[in-house]
PDB file of N, CA and C in Angstrom:
ATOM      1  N   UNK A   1      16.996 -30.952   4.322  1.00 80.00           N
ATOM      2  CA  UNK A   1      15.877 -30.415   5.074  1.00 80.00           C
ATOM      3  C   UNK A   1      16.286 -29.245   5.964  1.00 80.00           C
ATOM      4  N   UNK A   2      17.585 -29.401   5.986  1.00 84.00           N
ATOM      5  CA  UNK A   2      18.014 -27.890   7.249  1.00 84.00           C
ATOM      6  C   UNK A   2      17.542 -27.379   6.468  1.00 84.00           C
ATOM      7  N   UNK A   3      17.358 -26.937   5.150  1.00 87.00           N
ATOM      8  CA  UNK A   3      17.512 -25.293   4.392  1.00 87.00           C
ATOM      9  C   UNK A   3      15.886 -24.809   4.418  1.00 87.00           C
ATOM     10  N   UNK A   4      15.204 -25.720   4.840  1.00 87.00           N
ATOM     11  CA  UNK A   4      13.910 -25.410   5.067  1.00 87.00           C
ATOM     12  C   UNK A   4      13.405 -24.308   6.321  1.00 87.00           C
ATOM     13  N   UNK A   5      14.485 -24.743   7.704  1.00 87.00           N
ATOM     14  CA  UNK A   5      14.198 -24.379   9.056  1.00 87.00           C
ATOM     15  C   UNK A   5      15.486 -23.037   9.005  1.00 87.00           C
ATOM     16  N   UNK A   6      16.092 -23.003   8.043  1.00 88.00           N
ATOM     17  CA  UNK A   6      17.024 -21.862   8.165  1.00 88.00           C
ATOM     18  C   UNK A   6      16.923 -20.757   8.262  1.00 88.00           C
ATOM     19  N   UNK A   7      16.177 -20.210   7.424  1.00 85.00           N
ATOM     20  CA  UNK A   7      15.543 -18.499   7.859  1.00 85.00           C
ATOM     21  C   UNK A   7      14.675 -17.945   9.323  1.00 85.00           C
ATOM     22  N   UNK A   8      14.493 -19.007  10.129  1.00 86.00           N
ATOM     23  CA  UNK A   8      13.853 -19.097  11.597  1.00 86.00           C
ATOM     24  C   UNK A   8      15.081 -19.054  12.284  1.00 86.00           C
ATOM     25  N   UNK A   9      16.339 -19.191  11.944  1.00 88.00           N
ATOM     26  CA  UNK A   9      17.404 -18.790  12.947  1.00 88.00           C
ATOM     27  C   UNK A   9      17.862 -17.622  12.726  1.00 88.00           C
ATOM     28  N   UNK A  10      17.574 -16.284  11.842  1.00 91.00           N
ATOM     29  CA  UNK A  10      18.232 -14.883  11.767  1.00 91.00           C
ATOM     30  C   UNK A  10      16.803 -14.299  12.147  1.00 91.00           C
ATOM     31  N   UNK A  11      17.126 -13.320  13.144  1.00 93.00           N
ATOM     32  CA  UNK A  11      16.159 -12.590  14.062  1.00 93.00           C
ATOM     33  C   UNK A  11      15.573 -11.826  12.351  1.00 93.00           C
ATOM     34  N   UNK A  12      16.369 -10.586  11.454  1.00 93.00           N
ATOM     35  CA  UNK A  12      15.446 -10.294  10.630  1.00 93.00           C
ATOM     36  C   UNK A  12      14.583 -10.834   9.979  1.00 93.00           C
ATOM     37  N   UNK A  13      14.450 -12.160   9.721  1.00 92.00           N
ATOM     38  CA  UNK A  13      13.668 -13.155   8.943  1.00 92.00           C
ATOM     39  C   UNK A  13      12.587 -13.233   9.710  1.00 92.00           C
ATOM     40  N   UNK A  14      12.861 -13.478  10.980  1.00 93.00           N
ATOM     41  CA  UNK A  14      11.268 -13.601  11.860  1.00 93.00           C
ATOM     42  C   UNK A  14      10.438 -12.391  11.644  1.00 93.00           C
ATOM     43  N   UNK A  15      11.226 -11.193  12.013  1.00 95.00           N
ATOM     44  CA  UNK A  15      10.710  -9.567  12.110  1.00 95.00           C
ATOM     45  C   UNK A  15       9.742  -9.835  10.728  1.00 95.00           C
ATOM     46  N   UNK A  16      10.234 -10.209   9.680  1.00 94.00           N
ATOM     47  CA  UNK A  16      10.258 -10.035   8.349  1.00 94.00           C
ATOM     48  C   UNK A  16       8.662 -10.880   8.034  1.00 94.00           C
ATOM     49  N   UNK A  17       8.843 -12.076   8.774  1.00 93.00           N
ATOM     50  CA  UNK A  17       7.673 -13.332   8.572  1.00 93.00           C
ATOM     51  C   UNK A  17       6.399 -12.347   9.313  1.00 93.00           C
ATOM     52  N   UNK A  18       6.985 -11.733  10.177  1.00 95.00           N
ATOM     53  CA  UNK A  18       5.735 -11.523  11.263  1.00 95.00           C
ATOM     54  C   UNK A  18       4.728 -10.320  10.735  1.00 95.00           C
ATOM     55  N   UNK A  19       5.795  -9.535  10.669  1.00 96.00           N
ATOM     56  CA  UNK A  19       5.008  -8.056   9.689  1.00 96.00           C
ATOM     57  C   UNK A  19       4.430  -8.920   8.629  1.00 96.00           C
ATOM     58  N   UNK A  20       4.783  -9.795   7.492  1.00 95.00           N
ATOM     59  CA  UNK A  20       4.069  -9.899   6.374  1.00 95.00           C
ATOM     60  C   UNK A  20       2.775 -10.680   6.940  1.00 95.00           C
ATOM     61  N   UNK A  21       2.457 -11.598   8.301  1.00 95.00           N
ATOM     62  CA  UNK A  21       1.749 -11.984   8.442  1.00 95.00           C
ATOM     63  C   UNK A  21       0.781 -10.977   9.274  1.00 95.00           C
ATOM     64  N   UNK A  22       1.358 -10.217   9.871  1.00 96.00           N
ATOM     65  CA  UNK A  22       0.310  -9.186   9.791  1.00 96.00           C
ATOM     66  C   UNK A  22      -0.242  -7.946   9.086  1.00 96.00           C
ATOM     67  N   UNK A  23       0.506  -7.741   7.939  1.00 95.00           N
ATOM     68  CA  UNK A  23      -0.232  -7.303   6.932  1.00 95.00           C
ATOM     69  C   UNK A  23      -0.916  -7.680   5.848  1.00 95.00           C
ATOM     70  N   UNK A  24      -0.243  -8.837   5.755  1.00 93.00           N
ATOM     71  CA  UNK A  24      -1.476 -10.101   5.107  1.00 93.00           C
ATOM     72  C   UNK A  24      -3.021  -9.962   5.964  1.00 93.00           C
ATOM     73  N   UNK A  25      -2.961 -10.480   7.200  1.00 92.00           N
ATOM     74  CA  UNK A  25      -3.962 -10.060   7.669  1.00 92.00           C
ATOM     75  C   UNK A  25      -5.163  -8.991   7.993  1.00 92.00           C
ATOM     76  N   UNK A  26      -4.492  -8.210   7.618  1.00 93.00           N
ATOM     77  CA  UNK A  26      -5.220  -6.777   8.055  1.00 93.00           C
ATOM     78  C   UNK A  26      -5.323  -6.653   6.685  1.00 93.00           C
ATOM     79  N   UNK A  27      -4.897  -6.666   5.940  1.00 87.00           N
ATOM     80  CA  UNK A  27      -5.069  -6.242   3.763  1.00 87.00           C
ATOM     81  C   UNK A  27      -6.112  -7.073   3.490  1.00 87.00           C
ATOM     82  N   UNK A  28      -6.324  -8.752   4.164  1.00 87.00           N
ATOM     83  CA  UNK A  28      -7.592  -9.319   3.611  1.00 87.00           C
ATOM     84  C   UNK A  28      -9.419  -8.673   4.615  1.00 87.00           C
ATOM     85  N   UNK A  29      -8.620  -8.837   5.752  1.00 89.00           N
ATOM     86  CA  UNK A  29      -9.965  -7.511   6.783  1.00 89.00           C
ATOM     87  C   UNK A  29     -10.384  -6.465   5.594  1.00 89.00           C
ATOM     88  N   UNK A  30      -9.139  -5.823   5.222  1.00 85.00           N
ATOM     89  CA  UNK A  30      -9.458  -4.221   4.339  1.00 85.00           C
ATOM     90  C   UNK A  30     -10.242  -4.520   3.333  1.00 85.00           C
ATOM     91  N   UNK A  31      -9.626  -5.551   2.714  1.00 82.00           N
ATOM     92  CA  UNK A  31     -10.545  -6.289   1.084  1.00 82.00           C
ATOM     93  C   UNK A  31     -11.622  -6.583   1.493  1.00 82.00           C
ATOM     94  N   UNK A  32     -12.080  -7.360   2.189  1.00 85.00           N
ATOM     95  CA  UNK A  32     -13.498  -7.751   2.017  1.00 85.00           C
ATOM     96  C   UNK A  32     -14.189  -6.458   2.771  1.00 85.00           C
ATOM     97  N   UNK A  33     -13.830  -5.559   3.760  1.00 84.00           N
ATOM     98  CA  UNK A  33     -14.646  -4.527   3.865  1.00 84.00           C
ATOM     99  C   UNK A  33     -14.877  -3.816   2.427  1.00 84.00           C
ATOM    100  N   UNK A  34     -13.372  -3.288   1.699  1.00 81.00           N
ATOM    101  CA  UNK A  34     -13.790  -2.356   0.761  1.00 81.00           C
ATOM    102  C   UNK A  34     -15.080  -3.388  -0.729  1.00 81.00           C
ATOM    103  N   UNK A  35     -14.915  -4.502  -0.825  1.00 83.00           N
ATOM    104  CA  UNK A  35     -15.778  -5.819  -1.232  1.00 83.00           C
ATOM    105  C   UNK A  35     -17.332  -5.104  -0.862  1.00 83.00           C
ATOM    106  N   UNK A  36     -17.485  -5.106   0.259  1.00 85.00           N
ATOM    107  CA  UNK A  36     -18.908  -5.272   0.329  1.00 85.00           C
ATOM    108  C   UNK A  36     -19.173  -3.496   0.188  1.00 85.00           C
ATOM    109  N   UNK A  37     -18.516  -2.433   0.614  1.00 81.00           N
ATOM    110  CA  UNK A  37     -18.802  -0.973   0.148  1.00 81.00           C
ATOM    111  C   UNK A  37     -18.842  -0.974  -1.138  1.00 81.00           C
ATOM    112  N   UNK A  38     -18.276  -1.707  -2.266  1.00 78.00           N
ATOM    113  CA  UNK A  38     -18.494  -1.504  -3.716  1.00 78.00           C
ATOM    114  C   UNK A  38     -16.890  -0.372  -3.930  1.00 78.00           C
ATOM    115  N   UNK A  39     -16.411  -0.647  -3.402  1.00 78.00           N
ATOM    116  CA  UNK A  39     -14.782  -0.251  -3.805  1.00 78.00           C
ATOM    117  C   UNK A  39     -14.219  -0.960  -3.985  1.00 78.00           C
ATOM    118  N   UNK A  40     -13.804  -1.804  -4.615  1.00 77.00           N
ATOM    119  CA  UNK A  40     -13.250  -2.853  -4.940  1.00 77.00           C
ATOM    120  C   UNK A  40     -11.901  -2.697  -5.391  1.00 77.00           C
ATOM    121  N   UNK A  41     -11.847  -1.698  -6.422  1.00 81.00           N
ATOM    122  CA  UNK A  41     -10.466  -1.425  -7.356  1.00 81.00           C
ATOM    123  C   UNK A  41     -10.266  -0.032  -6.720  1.00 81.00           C
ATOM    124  N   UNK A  42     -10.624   0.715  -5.324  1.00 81.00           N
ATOM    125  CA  UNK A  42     -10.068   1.938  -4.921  1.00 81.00           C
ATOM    126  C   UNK A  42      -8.622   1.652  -4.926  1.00 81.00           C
ATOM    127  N   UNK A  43      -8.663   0.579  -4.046  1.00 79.00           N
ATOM    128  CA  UNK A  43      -6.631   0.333  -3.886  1.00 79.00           C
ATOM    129  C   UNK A  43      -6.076   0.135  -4.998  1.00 79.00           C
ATOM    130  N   UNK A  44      -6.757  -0.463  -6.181  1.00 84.00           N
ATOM    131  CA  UNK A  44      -5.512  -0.273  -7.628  1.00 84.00           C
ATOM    132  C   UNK A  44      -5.581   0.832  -8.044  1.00 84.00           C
ATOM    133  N   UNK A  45      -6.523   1.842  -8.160  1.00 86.00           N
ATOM    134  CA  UNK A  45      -6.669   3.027  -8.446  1.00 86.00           C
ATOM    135  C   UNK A  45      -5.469   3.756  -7.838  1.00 86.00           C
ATOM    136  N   UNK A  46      -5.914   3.732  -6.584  1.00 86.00           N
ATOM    137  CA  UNK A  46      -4.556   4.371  -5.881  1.00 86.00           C
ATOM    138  C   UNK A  46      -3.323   4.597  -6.024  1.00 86.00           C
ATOM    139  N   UNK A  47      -2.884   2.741  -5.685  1.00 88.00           N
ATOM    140  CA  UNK A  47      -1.178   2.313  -5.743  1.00 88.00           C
ATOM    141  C   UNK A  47      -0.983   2.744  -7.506  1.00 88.00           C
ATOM    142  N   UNK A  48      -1.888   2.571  -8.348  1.00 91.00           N
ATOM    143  CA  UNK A  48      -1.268   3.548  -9.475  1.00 91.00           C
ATOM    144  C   UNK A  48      -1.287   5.026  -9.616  1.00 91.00           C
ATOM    145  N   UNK A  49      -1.876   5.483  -8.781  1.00 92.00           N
ATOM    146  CA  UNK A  49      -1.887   7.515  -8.522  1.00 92.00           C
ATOM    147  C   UNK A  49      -0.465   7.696  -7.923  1.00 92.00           C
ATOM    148  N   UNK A  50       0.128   6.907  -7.199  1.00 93.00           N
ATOM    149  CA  UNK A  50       1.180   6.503  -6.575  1.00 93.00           C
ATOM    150  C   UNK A  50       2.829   7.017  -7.612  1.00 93.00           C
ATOM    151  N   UNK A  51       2.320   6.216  -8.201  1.00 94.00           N
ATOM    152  CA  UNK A  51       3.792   6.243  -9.142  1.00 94.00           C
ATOM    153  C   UNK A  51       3.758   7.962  -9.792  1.00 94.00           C
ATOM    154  N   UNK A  52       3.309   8.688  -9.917  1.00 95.00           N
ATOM    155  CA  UNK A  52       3.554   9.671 -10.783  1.00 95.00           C
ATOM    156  C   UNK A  52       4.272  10.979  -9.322  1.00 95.00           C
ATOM    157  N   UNK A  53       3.561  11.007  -8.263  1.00 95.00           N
ATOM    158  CA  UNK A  53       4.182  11.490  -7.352  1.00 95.00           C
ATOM    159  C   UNK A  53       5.703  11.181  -6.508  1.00 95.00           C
ATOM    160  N   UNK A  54       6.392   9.464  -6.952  1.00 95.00           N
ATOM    161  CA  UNK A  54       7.172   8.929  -6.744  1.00 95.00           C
ATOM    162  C   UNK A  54       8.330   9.803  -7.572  1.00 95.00           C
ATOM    163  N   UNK A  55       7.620   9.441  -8.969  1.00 96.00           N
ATOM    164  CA  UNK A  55       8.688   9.840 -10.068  1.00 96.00           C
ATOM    165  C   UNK A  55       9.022  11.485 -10.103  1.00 96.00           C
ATOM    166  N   UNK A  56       7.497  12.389  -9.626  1.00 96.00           N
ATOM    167  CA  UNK A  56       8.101  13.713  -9.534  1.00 96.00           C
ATOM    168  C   UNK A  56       9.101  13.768  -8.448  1.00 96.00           C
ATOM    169  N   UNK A  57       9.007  13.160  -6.966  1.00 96.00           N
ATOM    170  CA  UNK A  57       9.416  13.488  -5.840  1.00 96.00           C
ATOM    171  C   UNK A  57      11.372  13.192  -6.613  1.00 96.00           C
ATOM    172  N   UNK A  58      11.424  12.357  -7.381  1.00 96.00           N
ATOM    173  CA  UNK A  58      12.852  11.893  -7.859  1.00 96.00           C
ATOM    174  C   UNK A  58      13.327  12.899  -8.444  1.00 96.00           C
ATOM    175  N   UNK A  59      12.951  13.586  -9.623  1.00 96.00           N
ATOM    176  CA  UNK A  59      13.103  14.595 -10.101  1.00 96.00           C
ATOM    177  C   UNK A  59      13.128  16.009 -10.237  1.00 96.00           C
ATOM    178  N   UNK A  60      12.915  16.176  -8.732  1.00 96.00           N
ATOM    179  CA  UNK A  60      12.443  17.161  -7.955  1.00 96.00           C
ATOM    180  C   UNK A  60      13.874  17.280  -6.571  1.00 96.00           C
ATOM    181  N   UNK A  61      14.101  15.863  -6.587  1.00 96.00           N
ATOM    182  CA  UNK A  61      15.316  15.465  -5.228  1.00 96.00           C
ATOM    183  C   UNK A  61      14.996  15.255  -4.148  1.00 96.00           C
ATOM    184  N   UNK A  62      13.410  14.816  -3.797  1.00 96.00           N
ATOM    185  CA  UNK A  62      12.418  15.405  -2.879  1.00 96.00           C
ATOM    186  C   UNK A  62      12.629  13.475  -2.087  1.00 96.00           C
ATOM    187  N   UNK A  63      12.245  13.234  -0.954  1.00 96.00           N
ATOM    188  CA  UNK A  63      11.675  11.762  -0.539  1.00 96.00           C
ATOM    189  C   UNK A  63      10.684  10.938  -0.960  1.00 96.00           C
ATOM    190  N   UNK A  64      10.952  10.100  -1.713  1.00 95.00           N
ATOM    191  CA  UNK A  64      10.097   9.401  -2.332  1.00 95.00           C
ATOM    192  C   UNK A  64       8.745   9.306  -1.389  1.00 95.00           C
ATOM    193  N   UNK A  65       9.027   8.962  -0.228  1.00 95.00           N
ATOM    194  CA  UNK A  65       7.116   8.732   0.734  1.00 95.00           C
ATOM    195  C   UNK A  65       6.858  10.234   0.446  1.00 95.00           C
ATOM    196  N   UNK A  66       7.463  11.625   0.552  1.00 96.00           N
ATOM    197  CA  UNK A  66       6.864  12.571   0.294  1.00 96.00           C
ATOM    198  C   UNK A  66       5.701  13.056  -0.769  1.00 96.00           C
ATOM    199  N   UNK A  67       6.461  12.365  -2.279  1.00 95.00           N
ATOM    200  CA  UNK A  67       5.634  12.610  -3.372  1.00 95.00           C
ATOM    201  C   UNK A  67       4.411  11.570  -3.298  1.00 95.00           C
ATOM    202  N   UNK A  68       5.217  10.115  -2.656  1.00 95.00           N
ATOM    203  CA  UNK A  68       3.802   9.095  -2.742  1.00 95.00           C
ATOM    204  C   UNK A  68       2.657   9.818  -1.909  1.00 95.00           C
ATOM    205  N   UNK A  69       3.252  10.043  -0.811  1.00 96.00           N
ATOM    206  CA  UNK A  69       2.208  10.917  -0.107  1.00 96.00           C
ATOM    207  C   UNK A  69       1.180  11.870  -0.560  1.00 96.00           C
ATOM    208  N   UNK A  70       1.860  12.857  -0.620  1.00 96.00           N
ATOM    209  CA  UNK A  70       1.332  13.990  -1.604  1.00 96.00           C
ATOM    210  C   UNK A  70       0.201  13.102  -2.958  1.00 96.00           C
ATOM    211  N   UNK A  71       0.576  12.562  -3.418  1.00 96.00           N
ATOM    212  CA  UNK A  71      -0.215  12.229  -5.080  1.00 96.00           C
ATOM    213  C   UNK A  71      -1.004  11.313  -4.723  1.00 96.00           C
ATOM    214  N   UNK A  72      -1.013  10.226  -3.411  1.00 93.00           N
ATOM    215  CA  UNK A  72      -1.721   9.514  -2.848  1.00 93.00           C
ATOM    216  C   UNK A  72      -3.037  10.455  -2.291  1.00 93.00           C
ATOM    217  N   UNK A  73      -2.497  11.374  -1.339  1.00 95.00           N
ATOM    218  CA  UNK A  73      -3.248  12.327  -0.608  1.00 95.00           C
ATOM    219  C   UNK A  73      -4.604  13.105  -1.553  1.00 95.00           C
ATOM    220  N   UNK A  74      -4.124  13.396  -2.769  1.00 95.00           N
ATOM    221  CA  UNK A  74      -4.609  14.158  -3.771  1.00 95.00           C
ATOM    222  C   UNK A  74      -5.333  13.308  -4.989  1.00 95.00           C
ATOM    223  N   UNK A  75      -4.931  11.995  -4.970  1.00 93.00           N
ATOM    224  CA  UNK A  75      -5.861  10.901  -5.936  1.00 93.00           C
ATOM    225  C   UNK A  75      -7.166  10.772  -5.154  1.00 93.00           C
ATOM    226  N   UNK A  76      -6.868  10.135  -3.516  1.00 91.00           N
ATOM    227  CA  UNK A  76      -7.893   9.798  -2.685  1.00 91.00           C
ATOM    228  C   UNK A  76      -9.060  10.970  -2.179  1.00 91.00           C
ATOM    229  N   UNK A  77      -8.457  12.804  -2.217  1.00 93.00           N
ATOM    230  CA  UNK A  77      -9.609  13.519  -1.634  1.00 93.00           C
ATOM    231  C   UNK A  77     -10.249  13.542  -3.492  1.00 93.00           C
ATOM    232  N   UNK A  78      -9.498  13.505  -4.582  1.00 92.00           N
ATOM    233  CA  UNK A  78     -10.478  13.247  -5.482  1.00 92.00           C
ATOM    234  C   UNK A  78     -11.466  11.933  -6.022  1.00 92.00           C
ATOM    235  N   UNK A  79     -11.020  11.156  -5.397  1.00 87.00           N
ATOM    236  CA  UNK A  79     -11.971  10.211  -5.093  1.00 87.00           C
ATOM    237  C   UNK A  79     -13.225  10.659  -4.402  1.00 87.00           C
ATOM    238  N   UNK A  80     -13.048  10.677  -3.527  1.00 87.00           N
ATOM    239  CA  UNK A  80     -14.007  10.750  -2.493  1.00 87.00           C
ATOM    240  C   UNK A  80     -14.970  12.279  -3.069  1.00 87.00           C
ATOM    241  N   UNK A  81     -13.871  13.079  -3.960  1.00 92.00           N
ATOM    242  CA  UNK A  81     -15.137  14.556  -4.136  1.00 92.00           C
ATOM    243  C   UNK A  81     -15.738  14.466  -5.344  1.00 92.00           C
ATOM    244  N   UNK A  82     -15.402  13.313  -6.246  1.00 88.00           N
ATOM    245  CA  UNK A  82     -16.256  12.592  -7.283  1.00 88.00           C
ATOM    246  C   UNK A  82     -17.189  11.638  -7.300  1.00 88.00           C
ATOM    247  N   UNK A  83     -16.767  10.123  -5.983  1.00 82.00           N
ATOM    248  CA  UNK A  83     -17.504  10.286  -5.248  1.00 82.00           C
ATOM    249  C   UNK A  83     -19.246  10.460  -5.019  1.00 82.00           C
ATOM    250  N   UNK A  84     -18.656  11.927  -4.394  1.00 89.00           N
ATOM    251  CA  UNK A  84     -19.946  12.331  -3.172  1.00 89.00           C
ATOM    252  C   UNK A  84     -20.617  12.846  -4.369  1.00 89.00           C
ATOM    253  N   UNK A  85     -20.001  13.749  -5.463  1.00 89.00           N
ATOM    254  CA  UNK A  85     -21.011  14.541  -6.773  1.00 89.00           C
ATOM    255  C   UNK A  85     -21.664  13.641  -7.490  1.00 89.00           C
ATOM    256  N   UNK A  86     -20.967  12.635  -7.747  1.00 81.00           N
ATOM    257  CA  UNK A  86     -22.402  11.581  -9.004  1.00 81.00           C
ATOM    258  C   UNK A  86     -22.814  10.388  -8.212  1.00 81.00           C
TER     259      UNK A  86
END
């Protein structure tokens, strides 16, 4: 039974528990807002616009959050300007 209470004695494990419990939290807030707007699959849409700016930023030598950024930045204003047209 120790090996149960063991990861509560290394300070990163707590850091580690606490963030996931608060982004657990705030990701199910986000879901059921984007739920009732009728976005439902914006965030899979996304986290897959994701990967192609990852893989340039690699091949490029660039920071990976840079390219996610960037291709994130540029999936989502085309969202939103397709969107607002139909």
């Amino acid at each position: 039974m120790n090996w149960l209470v063991e990861p509560f004695g290394y300070q990163y494990m707590l850091n580690a528990m606490w963030v996931s419990a608060m982004v657990g939290g705030l990701c199910a807030f986000l879901s059921c807002y984007l739920m009732l707007k009728g976005w439902s699959l914006i965030g899979d849409a996304l986290s897959h616009s994701i990967v192609p700016g990852v893989a340039g930023a690699w091949m490029l030598g660039l920071p990976f959050s840079l390219g996610a950024f960037l291709s994130g930045g540029l999936a989502a204003g085309s969202m939103l300007f397709l969107n607002q047209r139909s």
